[in-house]
């Protein structure tokens, strides 16, 4: 089997698709590239890049495959409960109105979970929840607010009955919750971060990045938070020595901006 020319492919993707593959953990990513390339029938990455260039379907399939979109509402329910408690007891005491960013939000289950928490507890938002992802296709789906039963497994009966309508085998979020979230395309590696945020929820994406990229993201997120603001990470994304980023641990996977 010939060795694949990953350097060529990384450069090609950066130029033509504006994604910096070099930011991601190499072994895992290359394995995925190889699998999806072989599925397309291409024998080399040069051939595969030609296919991506000439066929929107193959391009979409490639982007869908490398951006892993697995998600659900209130992912790690216990952590979300602690987070909700902190929003009610800590944040809303410190700030009159809060700005929230759900980064790498996939199909929207995460920002919509936040919207339900805000609505249920009558917390005052400064502006709509900003929800971003690198994957435009997934954002189109997110905007529909339509979900499968399996994605709702952590949604309480209260939230289900108050915020969703069942249409055939799908659950559709009501317009009030959908209107609380603004979806935008955003690349955590290449794009600027919105400043003056009170909450950043960034979960289950930094695990895919190389250490130096992950650290740069946490540094920039810390800068984007106001003093006392909170960063909520995924259940495998412990930040070691958070002080180096100007953060302090307040609970498992929840960090506060220090100064
Ligand atoms: C596993 S999902 C996590 C979804 C949600 N945050 C959760 O924890 O359930 C990872 C998401 O990160 C997005 N992603 C990957 N690379 C990204 C990047 N460079 N910038 C922004 N989002 C990215 C993917 O498109 C995908 O939707």
PDB file of C-alpha atoms and ligand atoms in Angstrom:
ATOM      1  CA  UNK A   1       0.000   0.000   0.000  1.00  0.00           C
ATOM      2  CA  UNK A   2       1.459   3.386  -0.983  1.00  0.00           C
ATOM      3  CA  UNK A   3       2.010   6.012   1.705  1.00  0.00           C
ATOM      4  CA  UNK A   4      -0.578   8.744   1.617  1.00  0.00           C
ATOM      5  CA  UNK A   5       0.560  12.326   1.052  1.00  0.00           C
ATOM      6  CA  UNK A   6      -1.040  13.987   4.089  1.00  0.00           C
ATOM      7  CA  UNK A   7       1.093  17.144   3.806  1.00  0.00           C
ATOM      8  CA  UNK A   8      -0.281  17.777   0.345  1.00  0.00           C
ATOM      9  CA  UNK A   9      -3.854  17.071   1.529  1.00  0.00           C
ATOM     10  CA  UNK A  10      -3.642  19.317   4.617  1.00  0.00           C
ATOM     11  CA  UNK A  11      -2.394  22.185   2.407  1.00  0.00           C
ATOM     12  CA  UNK A  12      -5.073  21.505  -0.180  1.00  0.00           C
ATOM     13  CA  UNK A  13      -7.865  21.509   2.436  1.00  0.00           C
ATOM     14  CA  UNK A  14      -6.551  24.734   3.968  1.00  0.00           C
ATOM     15  CA  UNK A  15      -6.500  26.453   0.548  1.00  0.00           C
ATOM     16  CA  UNK A  16      -9.761  25.118  -0.855  1.00  0.00           C
ATOM     17  CA  UNK A  17     -11.939  24.484   2.197  1.00  0.00           C
ATOM     18  CA  UNK A  18     -10.340  26.902   4.675  1.00  0.00           C
ATOM     19  CA  UNK A  19      -9.947  24.317   7.444  1.00  0.00           C
ATOM     20  CA  UNK A  20      -6.630  23.877   9.261  1.00  0.00           C
ATOM     21  CA  UNK A  21      -6.393  20.097   9.627  1.00  0.00           C
ATOM     22  CA  UNK A  22      -2.953  20.528  11.225  1.00  0.00           C
ATOM     23  CA  UNK A  23      -4.727  21.741  14.381  1.00  0.00           C
ATOM     24  CA  UNK A  24      -6.286  18.324  15.036  1.00  0.00           C
ATOM     25  CA  UNK A  25      -4.652  15.260  16.623  1.00  0.00           C
ATOM     26  CA  UNK A  26      -2.913  13.658  13.695  1.00  0.00           C
ATOM     27  CA  UNK A  27      -3.267   9.900  14.228  1.00  0.00           C
ATOM     28  CA  UNK A  28      -7.002   9.931  14.812  1.00  0.00           C
ATOM     29  CA  UNK A  29      -7.648  12.403  11.976  1.00  0.00           C
ATOM     30  CA  UNK A  30      -5.488  10.584   9.422  1.00  0.00           C
ATOM     31  CA  UNK A  31      -7.282   7.356  10.188  1.00  0.00           C
ATOM     32  CA  UNK A  32     -10.605   9.049   9.468  1.00  0.00           C
ATOM     33  CA  UNK A  33      -9.288  10.675   6.278  1.00  0.00           C
ATOM     34  CA  UNK A  34      -8.051   7.306   5.055  1.00  0.00           C
ATOM     35  CA  UNK A  35     -11.401   5.616   5.757  1.00  0.00           C
ATOM     36  CA  UNK A  36     -13.500   8.257   4.002  1.00  0.00           C
ATOM     37  CA  UNK A  37     -11.053   8.440   1.073  1.00  0.00           C
ATOM     38  CA  UNK A  38     -11.276   4.672   0.523  1.00  0.00           C
ATOM     39  CA  UNK A  39     -15.076   4.775   0.738  1.00  0.00           C
ATOM     40  CA  UNK A  40     -15.066   7.288  -2.140  1.00  0.00           C
ATOM     41  CA  UNK A  41     -13.071   4.852  -4.298  1.00  0.00           C
ATOM     42  CA  UNK A  42     -10.038   7.166  -4.591  1.00  0.00           C
ATOM     43  CA  UNK A  43      -6.605   5.512  -4.554  1.00  0.00           C
ATOM     44  CA  UNK A  44      -4.628   8.532  -3.362  1.00  0.00           C
ATOM     45  CA  UNK A  45      -5.232  11.831  -1.571  1.00  0.00           C
ATOM     46  CA  UNK A  46      -4.474  13.682  -4.801  1.00  0.00           C
ATOM     47  CA  UNK A  47      -7.263  11.745  -6.483  1.00  0.00           C
ATOM     48  CA  UNK A  48      -9.545  12.261  -3.490  1.00  0.00           C
ATOM     49  CA  UNK A  49      -8.974  16.037  -3.506  1.00  0.00           C
ATOM     50  CA  UNK A  50     -10.000  16.092  -7.189  1.00  0.00           C
ATOM     51  CA  UNK A  51     -13.196  14.264  -6.253  1.00  0.00           C
ATOM     52  CA  UNK A  52     -13.940  16.708  -3.421  1.00  0.00           C
ATOM     53  CA  UNK A  53     -13.300  19.639  -5.774  1.00  0.00           C
ATOM     54  CA  UNK A  54     -15.602  18.332  -8.488  1.00  0.00           C
ATOM     55  CA  UNK A  55     -18.470  16.915  -6.469  1.00  0.00           C
ATOM     56  CA  UNK A  56     -20.479  18.829  -3.831  1.00  0.00           C
ATOM     57  CA  UNK A  57     -21.844  15.520  -2.454  1.00  0.00           C
ATOM     58  CA  UNK A  58     -18.355  14.123  -1.818  1.00  0.00           C
ATOM     59  CA  UNK A  59     -17.249  17.434  -0.316  1.00  0.00           C
ATOM     60  CA  UNK A  60     -20.206  17.389   2.090  1.00  0.00           C
ATOM     61  CA  UNK A  61     -19.574  13.734   2.955  1.00  0.00           C
ATOM     62  CA  UNK A  62     -15.915  14.532   3.732  1.00  0.00           C
ATOM     63  CA  UNK A  63     -16.785  17.528   5.933  1.00  0.00           C
ATOM     64  CA  UNK A  64     -19.519  15.587   7.745  1.00  0.00           C
ATOM     65  CA  UNK A  65     -17.180  12.711   8.443  1.00  0.00           C
ATOM     66  CA  UNK A  66     -14.246  14.669   9.822  1.00  0.00           C
ATOM     67  CA  UNK A  67     -16.377  16.940  12.015  1.00  0.00           C
ATOM     68  CA  UNK A  68     -17.750  14.478  14.547  1.00  0.00           C
ATOM     69  CA  UNK A  69     -21.215  15.776  15.445  1.00  0.00           C
ATOM     70  CA  UNK A  70     -22.362  13.438  18.247  1.00  0.00           C
ATOM     71  CA  UNK A  71     -24.377  15.343  20.851  1.00  0.00           C
ATOM     72  CA  UNK A  72     -27.534  15.280  22.997  1.00  0.00           C
ATOM     73  CA  UNK A  73     -29.528  17.597  25.244  1.00  0.00           C
ATOM     74  CA  UNK A  74     -28.073  18.119  28.750  1.00  0.00           C
ATOM     75  CA  UNK A  75     -25.087  15.921  27.909  1.00  0.00           C
ATOM     76  CA  UNK A  76     -23.751  14.598  31.239  1.00  0.00           C
ATOM     77  CA  UNK A  77     -26.916  15.459  33.110  1.00  0.00           C
ATOM     78  CA  UNK A  78     -25.265  15.716  36.540  1.00  0.00           C
ATOM     79  CA  UNK A  79     -22.749  18.269  35.245  1.00  0.00           C
ATOM     80  CA  UNK A  80     -25.533  20.306  33.646  1.00  0.00           C
ATOM     81  CA  UNK A  81     -27.397  20.294  36.985  1.00  0.00           C
ATOM     82  CA  UNK A  82     -24.347  21.699  38.774  1.00  0.00           C
ATOM     83  CA  UNK A  83     -23.915  24.234  35.996  1.00  0.00           C
ATOM     84  CA  UNK A  84     -27.569  25.303  36.231  1.00  0.00           C
ATOM     85  CA  UNK A  85     -27.178  25.709  39.996  1.00  0.00           C
ATOM     86  CA  UNK A  86     -24.147  27.949  39.464  1.00  0.00           C
ATOM     87  CA  UNK A  87     -26.015  30.065  36.927  1.00  0.00           C
ATOM     88  CA  UNK A  88     -28.846  30.627  39.395  1.00  0.00           C
ATOM     89  CA  UNK A  89     -26.896  31.091  42.614  1.00  0.00           C
ATOM     90  CA  UNK A  90     -23.659  32.649  41.426  1.00  0.00           C
ATOM     91  CA  UNK A  91     -23.846  34.270  38.008  1.00  0.00           C
ATOM     92  CA  UNK A  92     -27.252  35.877  38.255  1.00  0.00           C
ATOM     93  CA  UNK A  93     -26.187  37.416  41.598  1.00  0.00           C
ATOM     94  CA  UNK A  94     -23.041  38.866  40.041  1.00  0.00           C
ATOM     95  CA  UNK A  95     -24.450  40.162  36.763  1.00  0.00           C
ATOM     96  CA  UNK A  96     -27.708  41.927  35.786  1.00  0.00           C
ATOM     97  CA  UNK A  97     -27.749  40.326  32.343  1.00  0.00           C
ATOM     98  CA  UNK A  98     -25.667  37.565  30.868  1.00  0.00           C
ATOM     99  CA  UNK A  99     -24.142  36.810  27.443  1.00  0.00           C
ATOM    100  CA  UNK A 100     -23.694  33.145  26.530  1.00  0.00           C
ATOM    101  CA  UNK A 101     -21.672  31.412  23.802  1.00  0.00           C
ATOM    102  CA  UNK A 102     -22.118  27.723  22.976  1.00  0.00           C
ATOM    103  CA  UNK A 103     -18.999  26.940  20.909  1.00  0.00           C
ATOM    104  CA  UNK A 104     -18.943  23.880  18.600  1.00  0.00           C
ATOM    105  CA  UNK A 105     -22.674  23.434  19.161  1.00  0.00           C
ATOM    106  CA  UNK A 106     -23.347  20.698  16.559  1.00  0.00           C
ATOM    107  CA  UNK A 107     -27.113  20.249  15.872  1.00  0.00           C
ATOM    108  CA  UNK A 108     -28.045  22.708  18.612  1.00  0.00           C
ATOM    109  CA  UNK A 109     -28.961  20.384  21.492  1.00  0.00           C
ATOM    110  CA  UNK A 110     -26.441  22.203  23.705  1.00  0.00           C
ATOM    111  CA  UNK A 111     -27.489  25.855  23.132  1.00  0.00           C
ATOM    112  CA  UNK A 112     -31.157  24.854  23.253  1.00  0.00           C
ATOM    113  CA  UNK A 113     -30.517  23.099  26.600  1.00  0.00           C
ATOM    114  CA  UNK A 114     -29.071  26.401  27.815  1.00  0.00           C
ATOM    115  CA  UNK A 115     -32.083  28.315  26.458  1.00  0.00           C
ATOM    116  CA  UNK A 116     -34.454  26.044  28.418  1.00  0.00           C
ATOM    117  CA  UNK A 117     -32.420  26.582  31.601  1.00  0.00           C
ATOM    118  CA  UNK A 118     -32.539  30.354  31.076  1.00  0.00           C
ATOM    119  CA  UNK A 119     -36.267  30.328  30.387  1.00  0.00           C
ATOM    120  CA  UNK A 120     -37.187  27.985  33.242  1.00  0.00           C
ATOM    121  CA  UNK A 121     -35.277  30.081  35.767  1.00  0.00           C
ATOM    122  CA  UNK A 122     -36.212  33.457  34.361  1.00  0.00           C
ATOM    123  CA  UNK A 123     -32.588  34.484  33.977  1.00  0.00           C
ATOM    124  CA  UNK A 124     -32.056  37.752  32.104  1.00  0.00           C
ATOM    125  CA  UNK A 125     -30.090  37.458  28.841  1.00  0.00           C
ATOM    126  CA  UNK A 126     -28.167  40.444  27.518  1.00  0.00           C
ATOM    127  CA  UNK A 127     -28.528  39.163  23.961  1.00  0.00           C
ATOM    128  CA  UNK A 128     -29.505  35.919  22.246  1.00  0.00           C
ATOM    129  CA  UNK A 129     -27.365  32.850  22.996  1.00  0.00           C
ATOM    130  CA  UNK A 130     -24.596  32.701  20.399  1.00  0.00           C
ATOM    131  CA  UNK A 131     -24.232  29.155  19.046  1.00  0.00           C
ATOM    132  CA  UNK A 132     -21.422  28.396  16.607  1.00  0.00           C
ATOM    133  CA  UNK A 133     -19.912  25.502  14.715  1.00  0.00           C
ATOM    134  CA  UNK A 134     -17.493  25.024  11.829  1.00  0.00           C
ATOM    135  CA  UNK A 135     -19.973  22.774   9.995  1.00  0.00           C
ATOM    136  CA  UNK A 136     -22.532  24.755   7.987  1.00  0.00           C
ATOM    137  CA  UNK A 137     -24.698  21.716   7.187  1.00  0.00           C
ATOM    138  CA  UNK A 138     -25.122  20.921  10.855  1.00  0.00           C
ATOM    139  CA  UNK A 139     -26.054  24.544  11.587  1.00  0.00           C
ATOM    140  CA  UNK A 140     -28.855  24.383   9.013  1.00  0.00           C
ATOM    141  CA  UNK A 141     -30.232  21.383  10.880  1.00  0.00           C
ATOM    142  CA  UNK A 142     -29.778  23.112  14.236  1.00  0.00           C
ATOM    143  CA  UNK A 143     -31.921  26.030  13.086  1.00  0.00           C
ATOM    144  CA  UNK A 144     -34.896  23.731  12.435  1.00  0.00           C
ATOM    145  CA  UNK A 145     -35.002  22.793  16.142  1.00  0.00           C
ATOM    146  CA  UNK A 146     -36.116  19.280  15.187  1.00  0.00           C
ATOM    147  CA  UNK A 147     -34.827  16.268  17.088  1.00  0.00           C
ATOM    148  CA  UNK A 148     -35.043  12.507  17.397  1.00  0.00           C
ATOM    149  CA  UNK A 149     -36.368  10.861  20.552  1.00  0.00           C
ATOM    150  CA  UNK A 150     -32.891   9.410  21.293  1.00  0.00           C
ATOM    151  CA  UNK A 151     -31.399  12.919  21.448  1.00  0.00           C
ATOM    152  CA  UNK A 152     -33.926  13.858  24.152  1.00  0.00           C
ATOM    153  CA  UNK A 153     -33.101  11.120  26.634  1.00  0.00           C
ATOM    154  CA  UNK A 154     -31.964  13.584  29.310  1.00  0.00           C
ATOM    155  CA  UNK A 155     -34.826  16.029  28.767  1.00  0.00           C
ATOM    156  CA  UNK A 156     -37.189  16.109  31.743  1.00  0.00           C
ATOM    157  CA  UNK A 157     -40.927  15.588  31.399  1.00  0.00           C
ATOM    158  CA  UNK A 158     -41.391  19.260  32.326  1.00  0.00           C
ATOM    159  CA  UNK A 159     -39.122  20.456  29.500  1.00  0.00           C
ATOM    160  CA  UNK A 160     -40.618  18.005  27.014  1.00  0.00           C
ATOM    161  CA  UNK A 161     -44.152  19.161  27.647  1.00  0.00           C
ATOM    162  CA  UNK A 162     -43.333  22.865  27.929  1.00  0.00           C
ATOM    163  CA  UNK A 163     -40.875  23.298  25.108  1.00  0.00           C
ATOM    164  CA  UNK A 164     -41.436  20.567  22.475  1.00  0.00           C
ATOM    165  CA  UNK A 165     -44.217  19.584  20.102  1.00  0.00           C
ATOM    166  CA  UNK A 166     -44.325  16.026  18.850  1.00  0.00           C
ATOM    167  CA  UNK A 167     -44.729  15.804  15.070  1.00  0.00           C
ATOM    168  CA  UNK A 168     -44.814  12.177  13.812  1.00  0.00           C
ATOM    169  CA  UNK A 169     -41.602  10.608  15.178  1.00  0.00           C
ATOM    170  CA  UNK A 170     -39.813  13.965  15.703  1.00  0.00           C
ATOM    171  CA  UNK A 171     -39.758  16.497  18.509  1.00  0.00           C
ATOM    172  CA  UNK A 172     -39.858  20.153  17.422  1.00  0.00           C
ATOM    173  CA  UNK A 173     -38.801  22.918  19.790  1.00  0.00           C
ATOM    174  CA  UNK A 174     -41.238  25.769  20.157  1.00  0.00           C
ATOM    175  CA  UNK A 175     -40.505  29.100  18.506  1.00  0.00           C
ATOM    176  CA  UNK A 176     -39.856  30.866  21.807  1.00  0.00           C
ATOM    177  CA  UNK A 177     -36.842  28.649  22.619  1.00  0.00           C
ATOM    178  CA  UNK A 178     -35.636  28.592  18.990  1.00  0.00           C
ATOM    179  CA  UNK A 179     -35.734  32.394  18.880  1.00  0.00           C
ATOM    180  CA  UNK A 180     -33.428  32.625  21.910  1.00  0.00           C
ATOM    181  CA  UNK A 181     -30.489  31.204  19.918  1.00  0.00           C
ATOM    182  CA  UNK A 182     -28.504  32.735  17.021  1.00  0.00           C
ATOM    183  CA  UNK A 183     -26.536  30.197  14.976  1.00  0.00           C
ATOM    184  CA  UNK A 184     -23.378  31.293  13.159  1.00  0.00           C
ATOM    185  CA  UNK A 185     -20.540  29.547  11.365  1.00  0.00           C
ATOM    186  CA  UNK A 186     -17.314  29.919  13.356  1.00  0.00           C
ATOM    187  CA  UNK A 187     -13.977  28.142  13.397  1.00  0.00           C
ATOM    188  CA  UNK A 188     -12.388  27.894  16.850  1.00  0.00           C
ATOM    189  CA  UNK A 189      -8.924  27.654  15.293  1.00  0.00           C
ATOM    190  CA  UNK A 190      -9.058  30.448  12.724  1.00  0.00           C
ATOM    191  CA  UNK A 191     -11.741  32.927  13.828  1.00  0.00           C
ATOM    192  CA  UNK A 192     -11.829  35.679  16.471  1.00  0.00           C
ATOM    193  CA  UNK A 193     -13.846  35.212  19.677  1.00  0.00           C
ATOM    194  CA  UNK A 194     -16.646  37.573  20.740  1.00  0.00           C
ATOM    195  CA  UNK A 195     -15.560  39.552  23.852  1.00  0.00           C
ATOM    196  CA  UNK A 196     -17.363  40.408  27.137  1.00  0.00           C
ATOM    197  CA  UNK A 197     -19.014  37.036  27.626  1.00  0.00           C
ATOM    198  CA  UNK A 198     -20.368  35.801  30.955  1.00  0.00           C
ATOM    199  CA  UNK A 199     -20.599  32.129  29.948  1.00  0.00           C
ATOM    200  CA  UNK A 200     -18.761  29.981  27.429  1.00  0.00           C
ATOM    201  CA  UNK A 201     -19.890  26.386  26.974  1.00  0.00           C
ATOM    202  CA  UNK A 202     -17.289  24.538  24.900  1.00  0.00           C
ATOM    203  CA  UNK A 203     -17.697  20.799  25.227  1.00  0.00           C
ATOM    204  CA  UNK A 204     -16.373  17.724  23.475  1.00  0.00           C
ATOM    205  CA  UNK A 205     -14.388  19.468  20.798  1.00  0.00           C
ATOM    206  CA  UNK A 206     -11.005  20.392  22.313  1.00  0.00           C
ATOM    207  CA  UNK A 207     -10.296  16.653  22.749  1.00  0.00           C
ATOM    208  CA  UNK A 208      -9.762  16.543  18.980  1.00  0.00           C
ATOM    209  CA  UNK A 209      -7.136  19.313  18.964  1.00  0.00           C
ATOM    210  CA  UNK A 210      -3.388  19.128  19.505  1.00  0.00           C
ATOM    211  CA  UNK A 211      -2.268  20.371  22.910  1.00  0.00           C
ATOM    212  CA  UNK A 212      -0.863  23.697  21.753  1.00  0.00           C
ATOM    213  CA  UNK A 213      -4.073  24.468  19.828  1.00  0.00           C
ATOM    214  CA  UNK A 214      -6.254  23.488  22.787  1.00  0.00           C
ATOM    215  CA  UNK A 215      -4.194  25.722  25.092  1.00  0.00           C
ATOM    216  CA  UNK A 216      -4.452  28.629  22.678  1.00  0.00           C
ATOM    217  CA  UNK A 217      -8.257  28.179  22.572  1.00  0.00           C
ATOM    218  CA  UNK A 218      -8.521  28.184  26.391  1.00  0.00           C
ATOM    219  CA  UNK A 219      -6.282  31.269  26.574  1.00  0.00           C
ATOM    220  CA  UNK A 220      -8.473  33.120  24.078  1.00  0.00           C
ATOM    221  CA  UNK A 221     -11.673  31.923  25.767  1.00  0.00           C
ATOM    222  CA  UNK A 222     -10.421  33.193  29.094  1.00  0.00           C
ATOM    223  CA  UNK A 223      -9.704  36.569  27.468  1.00  0.00           C
ATOM    224  CA  UNK A 224     -13.224  36.620  25.987  1.00  0.00           C
ATOM    225  CA  UNK A 225     -14.817  36.139  29.431  1.00  0.00           C
ATOM    226  CA  UNK A 226     -15.516  38.979  31.852  1.00  0.00           C
ATOM    227  CA  UNK A 227     -14.118  38.608  35.389  1.00  0.00           C
ATOM    228  CA  UNK A 228     -16.305  36.102  37.261  1.00  0.00           C
ATOM    229  CA  UNK A 229     -17.573  34.546  34.010  1.00  0.00           C
ATOM    230  CA  UNK A 230     -17.774  30.748  33.607  1.00  0.00           C
ATOM    231  CA  UNK A 231     -16.277  28.247  31.164  1.00  0.00           C
ATOM    232  CA  UNK A 232     -17.999  24.838  31.005  1.00  0.00           C
ATOM    233  CA  UNK A 233     -16.003  22.039  29.304  1.00  0.00           C
ATOM    234  CA  UNK A 234     -16.775  18.435  28.352  1.00  0.00           C
ATOM    235  CA  UNK A 235     -16.650  15.527  30.795  1.00  0.00           C
ATOM    236  CA  UNK A 236     -13.223  14.405  29.561  1.00  0.00           C
ATOM    237  CA  UNK A 237     -11.814  17.902  29.146  1.00  0.00           C
ATOM    238  CA  UNK A 238     -10.186  18.744  32.459  1.00  0.00           C
ATOM    239  CA  UNK A 239      -8.059  21.877  32.239  1.00  0.00           C
ATOM    240  CA  UNK A 240      -4.799  21.187  34.065  1.00  0.00           C
ATOM    241  CA  UNK A 241      -3.350  24.160  35.958  1.00  0.00           C
ATOM    242  CA  UNK A 242      -6.221  26.443  34.930  1.00  0.00           C
ATOM    243  CA  UNK A 243      -4.386  29.384  36.581  1.00  0.00           C
ATOM    244  CA  UNK A 244      -2.063  29.515  33.574  1.00  0.00           C
ATOM    245  CA  UNK A 245      -5.098  30.680  31.573  1.00  0.00           C
ATOM    246  CA  UNK A 246      -6.360  33.049  34.286  1.00  0.00           C
ATOM    247  CA  UNK A 247      -9.026  30.530  35.317  1.00  0.00           C
ATOM    248  CA  UNK A 248      -9.917  28.833  38.594  1.00  0.00           C
ATOM    249  CA  UNK A 249     -11.761  25.538  39.001  1.00  0.00           C
ATOM    250  CA  UNK A 250     -15.124  25.973  40.720  1.00  0.00           C
ATOM    251  CA  UNK A 251     -16.486  22.476  40.099  1.00  0.00           C
ATOM    252  CA  UNK A 252     -15.670  19.500  37.867  1.00  0.00           C
ATOM    253  CA  UNK A 253     -15.304  20.844  34.316  1.00  0.00           C
ATOM    254  CA  UNK A 254     -16.458  24.344  35.308  1.00  0.00           C
ATOM    255  CA  UNK A 255     -13.952  27.192  35.549  1.00  0.00           C
ATOM    256  CA  UNK A 256     -14.241  30.834  36.580  1.00  0.00           C
ATOM    257  CA  UNK A 257     -12.359  33.726  35.025  1.00  0.00           C
ATOM    258  CA  UNK A 258     -10.173  35.175  37.790  1.00  0.00           C
ATOM    259  CA  UNK A 259      -9.303  38.771  36.847  1.00  0.00           C
TER     260      UNK A 259
HETATM  261  C1  LIG B   1     -18.720  16.042  19.319  1.00  0.00           C
HETATM  262  S1  LIG B   1     -19.492  17.523  18.779  1.00  0.00           S
HETATM  263  C2  LIG B   1     -19.816  18.338  20.328  1.00  0.00           C
HETATM  264  C3  LIG B   1     -21.180  18.978  20.364  1.00  0.00           C
HETATM  265  C4  LIG B   1     -21.584  19.595  21.692  1.00  0.00           C
HETATM  266  N1  LIG B   1     -20.686  20.648  22.092  1.00  0.00           N
HETATM  267  C5  LIG B   1     -21.672  18.534  22.776  1.00  0.00           C
HETATM  268  O1  LIG B   1     -20.777  18.486  23.648  1.00  0.00           O
HETATM  269  O2  LIG B   1     -22.586  17.729  22.778  1.00  0.00           O
HETATM  270  C6  LIG B   1     -18.074  18.407  18.143  1.00  0.00           C
HETATM  271  C7  LIG B   1     -18.461  19.598  17.265  1.00  0.00           C
HETATM  272  O3  LIG B   1     -17.271  20.385  17.047  1.00  0.00           O
HETATM  273  C8  LIG B   1     -17.344  20.948  15.748  1.00  0.00           C
HETATM  274  N2  LIG B   1     -15.991  21.372  15.355  1.00  0.00           N
HETATM  275  C9  LIG B   1     -14.943  20.620  14.955  1.00  0.00           C
HETATM  276  N3  LIG B   1     -13.892  21.397  14.671  1.00  0.00           N
HETATM  277  C10 LIG B   1     -14.269  22.690  14.913  1.00  0.00           C
HETATM  278  C11 LIG B   1     -13.625  23.945  14.801  1.00  0.00           C
HETATM  279  N4  LIG B   1     -12.364  24.047  14.372  1.00  0.00           N
HETATM  280  N5  LIG B   1     -14.317  25.058  15.137  1.00  0.00           N
HETATM  281  C12 LIG B   1     -15.608  24.974  15.556  1.00  0.00           C
HETATM  282  N6  LIG B   1     -16.279  23.809  15.670  1.00  0.00           N
HETATM  283  C13 LIG B   1     -15.624  22.675  15.351  1.00  0.00           C
HETATM  284  C14 LIG B   1     -17.914  19.803  14.917  1.00  0.00           C
HETATM  285  O4  LIG B   1     -18.485  20.264  13.708  1.00  0.00           O
HETATM  286  C15 LIG B   1     -18.951  19.204  15.877  1.00  0.00           C
HETATM  287  O5  LIG B   1     -20.234  19.715  15.657  1.00  0.00           O
END
